[in-house]
Amino acid sequence: MHDKVFIKYLGGRGYPNEEQQFIFSDDENSAKPLEIQENGRYAIRFLGSRGDKLYLDGLDLLSNSRIKEDEDGRFIFPNGHNHRGLDLYEEQEYGPDRHYLPGSWRLKLVLASGEVKYSWLEVRPKFLTGKLLDKMRYEVESKIVGLARAFDENMNGPVTNHSDVLKPEDVLTLKFLHRQQAGFLRSIYEVGANPRTVLQDQYQWTNQMAVALDGRGVQQMAAHPERGNQIYGKVRRVSYLSRDNIILKSQLTYLYRKVHQLIRQIEEIMSRPRAADYVRQRQDDFQADLDVLNTYQNNLLRTLSQPWMQAIPDRHLEVALSGSLMNPNYLFFREAAAHLERVSKEQTAFHQQYHSYWLRTEKLYEFWGFIKILESLERLGFRPISGWIFDSDREQYDMLEPGTAVKLTRVNGSQPVFNLRVVYDEPIPQRPSDTDRDHPIWISSPHNRPDFRIDIFDQQDTLLSTIVLDTKYRSASVFMKSRRASGAWEQLTGYLDSIKSDYTYGSDKYDYFIDPRHQKSIVQGVGVIYPGELDDSAATTEKIANAVDSAKSESLTPIEMTPDTGDAALDTFLKKCFADLEVQIHHFLA
C-alpha cells in the first residue's frame, strides 16, 4: 500500500533531488503530510494497479491529459515505473505558469478493490500565508458562533451579552439553563420533598410477629435458642435506595458540576485585570447570569445534602425504562442531563468535523467565503430567517454540507423587499424538466456546481434573478487568463450565459415586462473570490493587472479577499448587483 505514490523534485538549487514516499492512512485526519516548498518543481508518481485511482485536491490547476474526472472529482490513473510522473508545476509559453499555492491538499487513494486511503501534501508558504490561514481558521469558528448567537438574540432576545468570551458549548448550556429555570425550580422542590421510595424486606429480632415465619426465620431461631421467645421475622421498611434515586443522584451531580464550572468561568473572566473595562460595561449582564447559575447551584446543593440523598451510593447506572419515566420531575432531570451531555458531545464533534476543513485549505477558503457572503448580506440590510445555524430550535452548530441553504429577507424602509436563498455547493439541474417552483433554476453548461448561489425573490417569492460566486484558492493569473476547455475560465464564463429558469418573473404583475423564455440568462453577476498574490514583484503585479482586466472584459468580477484585505470588494460587488436589479425592475417595486 505505502509504495504506490511518490513525489520527486525535478531539479534546482536548495532542494533535495530525491524521491519521497507518501504514507497513507484509513483516517484522513490522522494521516501525516508530506511537505514541499512553494514554487518547487515536483512531480507525483503513482505506481498502482489497473483500476486504482488517485484523487488530489487542486488538479484543475493542471492541464495534463492524464487527469480524468468522475462524480467524485479529478483523478489520475497509475503510470509506469519509468514515467517521470505528473508535474505539479507547469510552465506556460503564453500566459501564467500553473502551480500549487501554499496550503494543505488531500490525496485520496481508491484501490480497485474499493479500499480507500488518505494522505496529505503540504505546500509550505514563503511569506505570511501560514499566519493568514491560522487567522482564517479562527474567524470561521468564531463567526459561526457569533452569527448563530446574533440570530438567537434577534429571535428570542439576549440570553447572555458576554457569550463572546465563552466556549460555544458553554453558551448553549447557559442558554438552556436560562430557558429551563422555572421547570428546574418546580422539579427540584418536588424531588426533594417527595422522593420516590420502595418497600424493602428486612429481617430483625422482635417480640411480635408481623408476618408469617419463613424458612430463614425458623433457621435463625433454631440456631439461637438463647433468644428465648423472640421471633426472627421479616418486616417491610420504606427505603430511598432505589435504581431511580441512584440515577437521579448521578444526574443532579452532573448538573451541579456543569453549573459550578460555568460560575467559576464567569468569575474568572470578571477577575482578569485586562478585562476590567469589558466587565465594567457589562456588569449587569454578568450579574444576571451569575444570579441564574447561583439559583441552580444552591438548589442542587440543598437537595444533594439531604440525609436520604447522602445515603445513596455514588454510582453511574444506565438509564432504563422504569417508573421514574412516569414521574415528570424525575423525567425533567433525566432529559436535562441528557440534553447537556448531547451538547457537549456534539460540540466535540463540531470541532472534529471542522478539523477536516482546517486541513483542506481549499475547503477552508470556500467555507470562509460562505460566511463572508452572509456577513456582507447582513451589512446590506438582510436578516437570516432559517437554514443551517439559523434555526431557532438548533441544539448544535451544524456542519456546512453541500446543498445547505440559508434564507434571508430585507425590509428596510425605502428599499425594496427581497427574499434570498443563499446556497452552498448545490448541483444545478441540467434540464428544464427537472425544475419546479421550489427549485426553479437549470443550467445548460456541464459546469453545474458553483460554490455559492444567491437566488433573489420578490416579496411574493417570485424568482427575479441569481448571483453566482465561486472561490478560487489559486493564483489569479491562472484562473483569469486560461481559455482551456473544462478549466476554471470556461466554468466561470459559463455561469454568465448558461443559467436559466422558466419561472423568472412568473407572477401576473410581470406579464408585460419580460418573457422568461426570451432571456439569455438570469444571472445578475458572477464574482470570483480569490486570495491575492504572495509575490508583489513588478512582473507579477503587471501579470495580475492584465488578468483582472481580462476577467472584467468578460463581465466577471474578481474579488480579492483574505482576512487581512477586508470585505469591501465583496460588499461593493453585491451592492452593485442589487442596485442594478432594482433599476431593472423599479417600476414593479412601488
Coordinates of C-alpha atoms in Angstrom, one line a residue:
M1 CA 0.0 0.0 0.0
H2 CA 2.6 2.5 1.0
D3 CA 4.8 2.1 -2.0
K4 CA 2.2 3.3 -4.5
V5 CA 2.6 7.1 -4.5
F6 CA 5.8 9.2 -4.5
I7 CA 6.8 12.8 -5.1
K8 CA 10.1 13.7 -6.7
Y9 CA 11.8 17.1 -7.0
L10 CA 12.8 17.7 -10.6
G11 CA 15.8 20.0 -10.1
G12 CA 17.0 23.3 -8.8
R13 CA 19.3 24.5 -6.1
G14 CA 18.4 24.4 -2.5
Y15 CA 16.2 21.3 -2.7
P16 CA 16.9 17.6 -2.1
N17 CA 16.9 15.9 -5.5
E18 CA 15.3 12.8 -4.2
E19 CA 12.0 10.9 -4.3
Q20 CA 9.8 10.9 -1.2
Q21 CA 7.1 8.5 -0.4
F22 CA 3.5 9.3 0.7
I23 CA 2.3 7.5 3.8
F24 CA -1.5 6.7 3.6
S25 CA -3.9 6.1 6.4
D26 CA -7.5 4.9 6.8
D27 CA -8.3 8.2 8.7
E28 CA -7.9 11.3 6.6
N29 CA -7.5 13.5 9.7
S30 CA -4.6 11.5 11.2
A31 CA -2.5 11.0 8.0
K32 CA 0.9 12.5 8.2
P33 CA 1.5 15.2 5.5
L34 CA 4.4 15.2 3.1
E35 CA 5.9 18.7 2.9
I36 CA 7.3 20.5 -0.1
Q37 CA 8.3 24.1 -0.8
E38 CA 6.1 26.5 -2.7
N39 CA 7.1 27.1 -6.4
G40 CA 9.3 24.0 -6.3
R41 CA 9.3 21.8 -9.4
Y42 CA 7.8 18.5 -8.3
A43 CA 6.1 15.5 -9.9
I44 CA 3.9 12.9 -8.4
R45 CA 4.5 9.3 -9.5
F46 CA 1.6 6.8 -9.0
L47 CA 2.6 3.2 -9.3
G48 CA -0.8 1.5 -8.8
S49 CA -2.6 -1.5 -10.2
R50 CA -5.1 -1.4 -13.0
G51 CA -8.3 0.2 -11.7
D52 CA -6.7 2.2 -8.9
K53 CA -7.4 5.9 -8.8
L54 CA -5.6 8.8 -7.1
Y55 CA -7.7 11.9 -6.3
L56 CA -5.8 15.0 -5.5
D57 CA -7.2 18.4 -4.5
G58 CA -6.4 21.2 -7.0
L59 CA -5.9 19.0 -10.1
D60 CA -8.0 21.6 -12.1
L61 CA -4.9 23.8 -11.8
L62 CA -3.1 21.5 -14.3
S63 CA -3.7 20.7 -18.0
N64 CA -2.2 17.2 -18.2
S65 CA -4.2 14.8 -20.4
R66 CA -3.7 12.1 -17.8
I67 CA -6.1 13.9 -15.5
K68 CA -9.6 12.5 -15.6
E69 CA -12.8 13.3 -13.8
D70 CA -15.8 11.4 -12.4
E71 CA -18.5 12.2 -9.9
D72 CA -16.0 12.1 -7.0
G73 CA -13.7 14.7 -8.6
R74 CA -10.5 14.8 -10.7
F75 CA -8.1 11.9 -10.5
I76 CA -5.1 10.2 -12.3
F77 CA -4.6 6.6 -13.2
P78 CA -1.3 4.8 -12.4
N79 CA 1.7 5.4 -14.6
G80 CA 4.6 3.1 -15.5
H81 CA 7.7 2.7 -13.3
N82 CA 9.9 4.7 -15.8
H83 CA 7.4 7.5 -16.2
R84 CA 8.6 10.8 -14.5
G85 CA 5.1 11.4 -13.1
L86 CA 2.6 14.2 -13.1
D87 CA 4.2 17.6 -12.9
L88 CA 2.8 19.9 -10.2
Y89 CA 4.4 23.0 -11.7
E90 CA 3.7 23.6 -15.4
E91 CA 5.5 26.4 -17.3
Q92 CA 3.4 28.1 -20.0
E93 CA 4.9 29.7 -23.1
Y94 CA 1.9 32.0 -23.2
G95 CA 0.2 33.0 -20.0
P96 CA 1.0 32.3 -16.4
D97 CA 2.6 29.2 -15.1
R98 CA 0.3 26.7 -13.3
H99 CA 1.3 25.6 -9.8
Y100 CA 0.0 24.7 -6.4
L101 CA -0.4 27.5 -3.8
P102 CA 0.6 27.1 -0.2
G103 CA -1.8 25.1 1.9
S104 CA -2.9 21.5 2.5
W105 CA -4.0 19.3 -0.4
R106 CA -5.7 16.0 0.2
L107 CA -4.8 12.8 -1.6
K108 CA -7.4 10.1 -1.7
L109 CA -6.3 6.7 -3.0
V110 CA -9.1 4.4 -4.2
L111 CA -8.0 0.9 -5.0
A112 CA -9.6 -1.3 -7.5
S113 CA -10.8 -3.4 -4.5
G114 CA -12.8 -0.5 -3.2
E115 CA -10.4 0.2 -0.3
V116 CA -9.8 3.9 0.4
K117 CA -6.7 5.5 2.0
Y118 CA -5.8 9.1 2.6
S119 CA -2.6 11.2 2.7
W120 CA -1.7 14.9 2.5
L121 CA 0.5 17.2 0.5
E122 CA 1.6 20.3 2.5
V123 CA 2.9 23.1 0.4
R124 CA 4.9 25.4 2.7
P125 CA 4.5 29.1 2.1
K126 CA 7.4 31.5 1.6
F127 CA 5.6 34.5 3.1
L128 CA 2.8 35.1 5.6
T129 CA 0.2 32.7 4.2
G130 CA 0.5 30.3 7.1
K131 CA -0.5 33.1 9.5
L132 CA -3.4 34.1 7.3
L133 CA -4.7 30.6 7.2
D134 CA -4.5 30.4 11.0
K135 CA -6.4 33.6 11.2
M136 CA -9.0 32.3 8.7
R137 CA -9.5 29.2 10.8
Y138 CA -10.1 31.3 13.9
E139 CA -12.5 33.6 12.0
V140 CA -14.6 30.6 10.7
E141 CA -15.2 29.1 14.1
S142 CA -15.8 32.4 15.9
K143 CA -18.0 33.7 13.2
I144 CA -20.2 30.6 13.2
V145 CA -20.8 31.1 16.9
G146 CA -21.2 34.8 16.5
L147 CA -23.7 34.6 13.6
A148 CA -25.8 32.0 15.4
R149 CA -25.8 34.0 18.7
A150 CA -26.9 37.1 16.9
F151 CA -29.7 35.1 15.3
D152 CA -30.8 33.7 18.6
E153 CA -30.8 37.1 20.2
N154 CA -32.8 38.6 17.3
M155 CA -35.4 35.8 17.6
N156 CA -35.6 35.4 21.4
G157 CA -33.9 38.4 23.0
P158 CA -30.5 38.3 24.5
V159 CA -29.7 35.3 26.7
T160 CA -26.2 36.5 27.7
N161 CA -24.4 39.5 26.4
H162 CA -20.9 38.2 27.2
S163 CA -21.1 34.9 25.3
D164 CA -18.3 36.1 23.1
V165 CA -15.9 35.2 25.8
L166 CA -17.3 31.7 26.5
K167 CA -16.9 28.5 24.5
P168 CA -19.7 27.5 22.1
E169 CA -20.9 24.6 24.3
D170 CA -20.9 26.9 27.4
V171 CA -23.1 29.4 25.5
L172 CA -25.5 26.7 24.6
T173 CA -25.5 25.3 28.2
L174 CA -26.2 28.8 29.6
K175 CA -28.9 29.3 27.1
F176 CA -30.6 26.1 28.1
L177 CA -30.3 26.9 31.9
H178 CA -31.9 30.3 31.4
R179 CA -34.8 28.7 29.4
Q180 CA -35.4 25.9 31.9
Q181 CA -35.2 27.8 35.1
A182 CA -38.9 27.7 36.0
G183 CA -39.1 24.0 35.3
F184 CA -36.0 23.3 37.3
L185 CA -37.3 25.1 40.4
R186 CA -40.5 23.2 40.3
S187 CA -38.9 19.8 39.8
I188 CA -36.0 20.2 42.3
Y189 CA -38.6 21.1 45.0
E190 CA -40.7 18.1 44.2
V191 CA -38.0 15.5 44.2
G192 CA -36.6 16.9 47.5
A193 CA -40.0 17.0 49.2
N194 CA -41.4 13.8 47.7
P195 CA -38.6 11.5 46.6
R196 CA -39.6 8.1 45.2
T197 CA -39.4 5.2 47.7
V198 CA -39.5 1.4 47.6
L199 CA -40.5 -1.1 50.2
Q200 CA -37.6 -3.4 51.1
D201 CA -37.7 -6.6 53.2
Q202 CA -35.5 -6.6 56.3
Y203 CA -35.1 -9.3 59.0
Q204 CA -34.8 -8.5 62.7
W205 CA -35.4 -9.9 66.2
T206 CA -38.7 -8.8 67.6
N207 CA -41.3 -9.7 70.3
Q208 CA -44.2 -9.6 67.8
M209 CA -44.7 -11.5 64.6
A210 CA -45.7 -9.1 61.8
V211 CA -45.8 -11.7 59.0
A212 CA -45.8 -15.5 58.9
L213 CA -42.4 -17.1 59.6
D214 CA -40.4 -18.2 56.6
G215 CA -37.6 -20.7 56.3
R216 CA -34.9 -18.1 57.1
G217 CA -36.6 -17.1 60.3
V218 CA -37.1 -20.6 61.5
Q219 CA -33.5 -21.4 60.8
Q220 CA -32.1 -18.4 62.7
M221 CA -34.4 -19.0 65.7
A222 CA -33.2 -22.7 65.9
A223 CA -29.6 -21.5 65.8
H224 CA -30.1 -19.0 68.7
P225 CA -32.1 -20.6 71.5
E226 CA -30.7 -18.0 73.9
R227 CA -33.2 -15.5 72.3
G228 CA -36.0 -17.3 74.2
N229 CA -39.4 -16.2 72.9
Q230 CA -38.1 -13.6 70.4
I231 CA -39.0 -14.0 66.8
Y232 CA -36.6 -13.6 63.9
G233 CA -39.1 -12.2 61.4
K234 CA -39.4 -10.2 58.2
V235 CA -40.6 -6.6 58.2
R236 CA -41.2 -4.1 55.4
R237 CA -39.5 -0.8 55.6
V238 CA -39.6 2.3 53.3
S239 CA -36.3 2.9 51.6
Y240 CA -34.9 5.5 49.3
L241 CA -32.2 3.2 48.0
S242 CA -33.7 2.5 44.5
R243 CA -32.3 2.4 41.0
D244 CA -34.3 5.6 40.2
N245 CA -32.7 7.5 43.0
I246 CA -29.2 6.3 42.2
I247 CA -29.7 7.6 38.6
L248 CA -31.3 10.8 39.9
K249 CA -28.3 11.5 42.2
S250 CA -25.9 10.9 39.3
Q251 CA -27.9 13.4 37.1
L252 CA -28.1 16.1 39.8
T253 CA -24.4 15.7 40.5
Y254 CA -23.6 16.1 36.8
L255 CA -25.8 19.3 36.6
Y256 CA -24.2 20.7 39.7
R257 CA -20.7 20.2 38.2
K258 CA -21.7 21.9 34.9
V259 CA -23.3 24.9 36.8
H260 CA -20.3 25.2 39.2
Q261 CA -17.9 25.2 36.2
L262 CA -19.8 28.0 34.5
I263 CA -19.8 30.1 37.7
R264 CA -16.1 29.7 38.0
Q265 CA -15.5 30.6 34.4
I266 CA -17.5 33.8 34.6
E267 CA -15.9 34.8 37.9
E268 CA -12.5 34.2 36.4
I269 CA -13.4 36.4 33.4
M270 CA -14.5 39.1 35.8
S271 CA -11.3 39.0 37.7
R272 CA -9.0 39.5 34.7
P273 CA -7.1 42.8 35.0
R274 CA -7.1 43.3 31.3
A275 CA -10.8 42.8 31.1
A276 CA -11.7 45.5 33.6
D277 CA -13.3 47.8 31.0
Y278 CA -15.2 44.9 29.4
V279 CA -16.5 43.8 32.7
R280 CA -17.5 47.3 33.9
Q281 CA -19.5 47.8 30.7
R282 CA -21.4 44.5 31.2
Q283 CA -21.6 44.3 34.9
D284 CA -25.4 43.9 34.9
D285 CA -25.2 41.1 32.3
F286 CA -22.6 39.2 34.3
Q287 CA -24.6 39.6 37.5
A288 CA -27.8 38.4 35.8
D289 CA -26.1 35.2 34.6
L290 CA -24.5 34.6 38.0
D291 CA -27.9 35.0 39.7
V292 CA -29.4 32.3 37.5
L293 CA -26.4 30.0 37.9
N294 CA -26.3 30.5 41.7
T295 CA -30.0 29.7 41.9
Y296 CA -29.3 26.3 40.2
Q297 CA -26.2 25.7 42.4
N298 CA -27.9 26.5 45.7
N299 CA -30.9 24.3 45.0
L300 CA -28.9 21.4 43.7
L301 CA -26.6 21.5 46.7
R302 CA -29.5 21.7 49.1
T303 CA -31.1 18.6 47.6
L304 CA -27.8 16.6 47.3
S305 CA -27.2 17.4 51.0
Q306 CA -30.4 15.9 52.3
P307 CA -29.8 12.8 54.5
W308 CA -31.8 10.5 52.3
M309 CA -29.8 11.6 49.3
Q310 CA -26.4 11.3 51.0
A311 CA -27.3 7.6 51.9
I312 CA -27.5 6.8 48.2
P313 CA -24.2 5.5 46.8
D314 CA -22.4 7.5 44.1
R315 CA -22.8 5.2 41.1
H316 CA -23.5 5.7 37.4
L317 CA -26.3 3.4 36.1
E318 CA -27.5 3.3 32.5
V319 CA -31.0 5.0 32.3
A320 CA -33.6 2.3 31.5
L321 CA -37.3 2.3 31.3
S322 CA -38.7 2.5 34.8
G323 CA -41.3 4.1 37.0
S324 CA -39.3 7.3 37.1
L325 CA -40.3 8.0 33.5
M326 CA -43.9 8.3 34.7
N327 CA -42.8 11.0 37.2
P328 CA -42.5 14.3 35.5
N329 CA -40.0 15.7 38.0
Y330 CA -37.6 12.7 37.7
L331 CA -38.1 12.9 33.9
F332 CA -37.1 16.6 33.9
F333 CA -33.7 15.8 35.3
R334 CA -33.2 12.8 33.0
E335 CA -33.9 15.0 30.0
A336 CA -31.9 18.0 31.2
A337 CA -28.8 15.9 31.9
A338 CA -29.2 14.1 28.5
H339 CA -29.5 17.4 26.7
L340 CA -26.4 18.9 28.3
E341 CA -24.4 15.7 27.6
R342 CA -25.6 15.8 24.0
V343 CA -24.5 19.5 23.7
S344 CA -21.0 18.6 25.0
K345 CA -20.6 15.6 22.7
E346 CA -21.9 17.4 19.6
Q347 CA -19.6 20.4 20.3
T348 CA -16.7 17.9 20.4
A349 CA -17.9 16.5 17.1
F350 CA -18.2 20.1 15.8
H351 CA -14.5 20.6 16.3
Q352 CA -13.6 17.2 14.9
Q353 CA -15.6 17.7 11.8
Y354 CA -14.3 21.2 11.2
H355 CA -10.8 19.8 11.6
S356 CA -11.1 18.3 8.1
Y357 CA -11.8 21.8 6.8
W358 CA -8.7 23.1 8.6
L359 CA -6.6 20.5 6.8
R360 CA -8.1 21.1 3.4
T361 CA -7.1 24.7 2.6
E362 CA -9.2 24.8 -0.5
K363 CA -12.3 23.8 1.6
L364 CA -11.4 26.2 4.4
Y365 CA -11.3 29.1 1.9
E366 CA -14.7 28.0 0.5
F367 CA -16.2 27.8 4.0
W368 CA -14.7 31.2 5.0
G369 CA -16.1 32.7 1.8
F370 CA -19.6 31.5 2.6
I371 CA -19.5 33.1 6.0
K372 CA -18.2 36.3 4.5
I373 CA -21.1 36.4 2.0
L374 CA -23.6 36.1 4.8
E375 CA -21.9 38.8 6.8
S376 CA -21.9 41.1 3.7
L377 CA -25.6 40.5 3.1
E378 CA -26.3 41.4 6.7
R379 CA -24.4 44.7 6.2
L380 CA -26.6 45.3 3.2
G381 CA -29.7 45.0 5.4
F382 CA -30.7 41.4 5.0
R383 CA -31.6 39.3 8.0
P384 CA -31.3 35.5 8.2
I385 CA -34.6 33.7 9.0
S386 CA -33.9 30.0 8.6
G387 CA -31.4 27.4 7.5
W388 CA -28.0 26.0 8.7
I389 CA -27.2 27.6 12.0
F390 CA -30.1 30.0 11.7
D391 CA -32.9 27.7 13.2
S392 CA -34.4 28.7 16.4
D393 CA -34.6 25.1 17.7
R394 CA -31.0 24.5 16.9
E395 CA -29.1 22.4 19.6
Q396 CA -25.7 22.4 17.9
Y397 CA -23.7 24.2 15.2
D398 CA -24.3 22.1 12.2
M399 CA -21.7 21.4 9.6
L400 CA -21.8 23.2 6.3
E401 CA -22.8 20.4 3.9
P402 CA -23.3 20.6 0.1
G403 CA -26.8 21.8 -0.6
T404 CA -27.0 23.8 2.6
A405 CA -29.3 26.8 2.1
V406 CA -29.9 29.9 4.2
K407 CA -33.0 32.1 3.7
L408 CA -32.7 35.8 4.3
T409 CA -35.1 38.8 3.9
R410 CA -34.8 42.5 3.7
V411 CA -37.3 45.1 5.0
N412 CA -35.5 48.4 5.2
G413 CA -37.6 51.5 4.8
S414 CA -37.5 52.7 1.2
Q415 CA -35.5 49.7 -0.1
P416 CA -37.5 47.0 -1.9
V417 CA -38.3 43.8 -0.2
F418 CA -36.2 40.9 -1.5
N419 CA -36.1 37.4 -0.2
L420 CA -32.9 35.5 -0.7
R421 CA -31.9 31.8 -0.8
V422 CA -28.1 31.5 -0.3
V423 CA -27.0 28.0 -1.4
Y424 CA -23.7 26.3 -0.8
D425 CA -22.3 23.8 -3.3
E426 CA -25.6 22.7 -4.7
P427 CA -25.7 21.0 -8.2
I428 CA -27.9 22.8 -10.6
P429 CA -30.2 20.6 -12.7
Q430 CA -29.2 20.5 -16.4
R431 CA -32.6 20.1 -17.9
P432 CA -35.6 22.4 -17.6
S433 CA -37.8 19.4 -17.0
D434 CA -36.0 18.8 -13.7
T435 CA -37.1 22.2 -12.2
D436 CA -40.2 23.3 -10.3
R437 CA -41.2 26.4 -8.3
D438 CA -39.2 25.3 -5.3
H439 CA -36.1 24.6 -7.4
P440 CA -36.6 26.9 -10.4
I441 CA -33.1 27.1 -11.9
W442 CA -31.4 25.0 -14.5
I443 CA -28.1 25.2 -16.5
S444 CA -27.1 24.3 -20.0
S445 CA -23.4 24.1 -19.1
P446 CA -21.5 21.0 -18.0
H447 CA -20.2 23.1 -15.1
N448 CA -23.3 23.0 -12.9
R449 CA -21.9 23.3 -9.3
P450 CA -20.9 26.9 -8.3
D451 CA -19.6 27.2 -4.8
F452 CA -22.3 29.8 -3.9
R453 CA -25.6 31.0 -5.4
I454 CA -27.8 33.8 -4.2
D455 CA -31.3 33.3 -5.6
I456 CA -33.3 36.5 -5.4
F457 CA -37.1 36.5 -5.0
D458 CA -39.6 39.3 -4.6
Q459 CA -42.0 39.6 -1.6
Q460 CA -44.3 37.0 -3.1
D461 CA -41.4 34.6 -3.6
T462 CA -41.3 35.1 -7.4
L463 CA -37.9 34.4 -8.8
L464 CA -36.2 37.6 -10.1
S465 CA -32.5 36.7 -10.6
T466 CA -29.5 35.0 -9.2
I467 CA -25.9 35.9 -8.2
V468 CA -23.1 33.4 -8.6
L469 CA -19.9 33.4 -6.6
D470 CA -17.0 31.0 -6.7
T471 CA -13.9 30.7 -4.5
K472 CA -10.6 30.0 -6.2
Y473 CA -7.8 29.3 -3.9
R474 CA -5.5 29.9 -6.9
S475 CA -3.1 32.4 -8.3
A476 CA -5.4 34.9 -10.1
S477 CA -3.3 34.8 -13.2
V478 CA -4.1 31.1 -13.6
F479 CA -7.9 31.1 -13.5
M480 CA -8.4 34.6 -15.0
K481 CA -6.4 34.1 -18.2
S482 CA -7.0 30.4 -19.0
R483 CA -9.1 29.7 -22.1
R484 CA -8.6 25.9 -22.0
A485 CA -11.7 23.8 -22.2
S486 CA -13.1 22.4 -18.9
G487 CA -10.9 24.8 -17.0
A488 CA -11.8 27.5 -14.5
W489 CA -12.2 30.2 -17.1
E490 CA -14.8 28.3 -19.1
Q491 CA -16.5 27.3 -15.8
L492 CA -16.8 31.0 -14.7
T493 CA -17.9 32.4 -18.1
G494 CA -20.3 29.5 -18.5
Y495 CA -22.2 30.6 -15.4
L496 CA -22.8 34.0 -17.0
D497 CA -24.6 32.7 -20.0
S498 CA -25.9 29.2 -19.1
I499 CA -28.1 29.6 -16.0
K500 CA -31.7 29.9 -16.9
S501 CA -35.2 29.5 -15.5
D502 CA -38.8 29.2 -16.8
Y503 CA -40.1 30.7 -13.6
T504 CA -38.4 34.1 -13.6
Y505 CA -40.8 37.0 -13.3
G506 CA -43.5 34.3 -13.1
S507 CA -46.3 36.3 -11.5
D508 CA -49.0 38.3 -13.2
K509 CA -47.6 41.7 -12.4
Y510 CA -44.6 41.0 -14.6
D511 CA -46.6 39.8 -17.7
Y512 CA -45.7 42.9 -19.8
F513 CA -42.1 43.1 -18.6
I514 CA -40.0 40.1 -19.5
D515 CA -40.9 36.7 -21.1
P516 CA -38.5 34.3 -19.3
R517 CA -38.3 32.2 -22.5
H518 CA -36.5 35.0 -24.2
Q519 CA -34.0 35.6 -21.5
K520 CA -30.4 34.6 -22.4
S521 CA -29.5 34.3 -18.7
I522 CA -31.0 35.2 -15.3
V523 CA -27.6 35.8 -13.7
Q524 CA -27.1 39.3 -12.2
G525 CA -23.4 38.9 -11.7
V526 CA -20.6 36.4 -11.3
G527 CA -18.0 37.1 -8.7
V528 CA -14.7 35.2 -8.1
I529 CA -13.3 35.3 -4.6
Y530 CA -9.5 34.7 -4.6
P531 CA -6.7 35.2 -2.0
G532 CA -4.5 37.6 -4.0
E533 CA -0.8 37.1 -4.7
L534 CA 2.1 36.4 -2.4
D535 CA 4.6 37.8 -4.9
D536 CA 4.4 41.6 -5.2
S537 CA 7.1 42.0 -7.8
A538 CA 6.5 44.4 -10.7
A539 CA 6.2 41.5 -13.2
T540 CA 3.7 39.7 -11.1
T541 CA 1.7 42.9 -10.4
E542 CA 1.5 43.6 -14.2
K543 CA 0.5 40.0 -14.9
I544 CA -2.3 40.2 -12.4
A545 CA -3.5 43.5 -13.6
N546 CA -3.8 42.2 -17.1
A547 CA -5.6 39.1 -15.9
V548 CA -8.1 41.2 -13.9
D549 CA -8.7 43.4 -16.9
S550 CA -9.3 40.3 -19.0
A551 CA -11.8 39.0 -16.5
K552 CA -13.7 42.3 -16.3
S553 CA -14.0 42.4 -20.1
E554 CA -15.9 39.1 -19.8
S555 CA -18.2 40.6 -17.1
L556 CA -16.5 38.5 -14.4
T557 CA -15.8 40.4 -11.1
P558 CA -12.6 39.4 -9.4
I559 CA -12.9 39.8 -5.6
E560 CA -9.5 39.7 -3.8
M561 CA -10.2 38.7 -0.2
T562 CA -8.2 37.4 2.8
P563 CA -8.5 38.1 6.5
D564 CA -6.1 41.0 6.0
T565 CA -7.7 42.6 2.9
G566 CA -11.2 43.0 4.4
D567 CA -14.6 42.6 2.7
A568 CA -15.0 45.9 0.9
A569 CA -14.7 44.4 -2.6
L570 CA -17.4 41.8 -1.8
D571 CA -19.7 44.4 -0.4
T572 CA -19.2 46.6 -3.5
F573 CA -20.0 43.6 -5.8
L574 CA -23.2 42.6 -4.0
K575 CA -24.4 46.1 -3.6
K576 CA -24.0 46.8 -7.3
C577 CA -25.8 43.5 -8.2
F578 CA -28.8 44.5 -6.1
A579 CA -28.8 48.1 -7.3
D580 CA -28.7 47.0 -10.9
L581 CA -31.7 44.7 -10.3
E582 CA -33.6 47.5 -8.5
V583 CA -33.1 49.8 -11.5
Q584 CA -34.1 47.0 -13.9
I585 CA -37.5 46.4 -12.2
H586 CA -38.0 49.6 -10.3
H587 CA -41.5 50.3 -11.7
F588 CA -42.8 47.0 -10.4
L589 CA -41.5 47.6 -6.8
A590 CA -43.6 50.6 -5.9

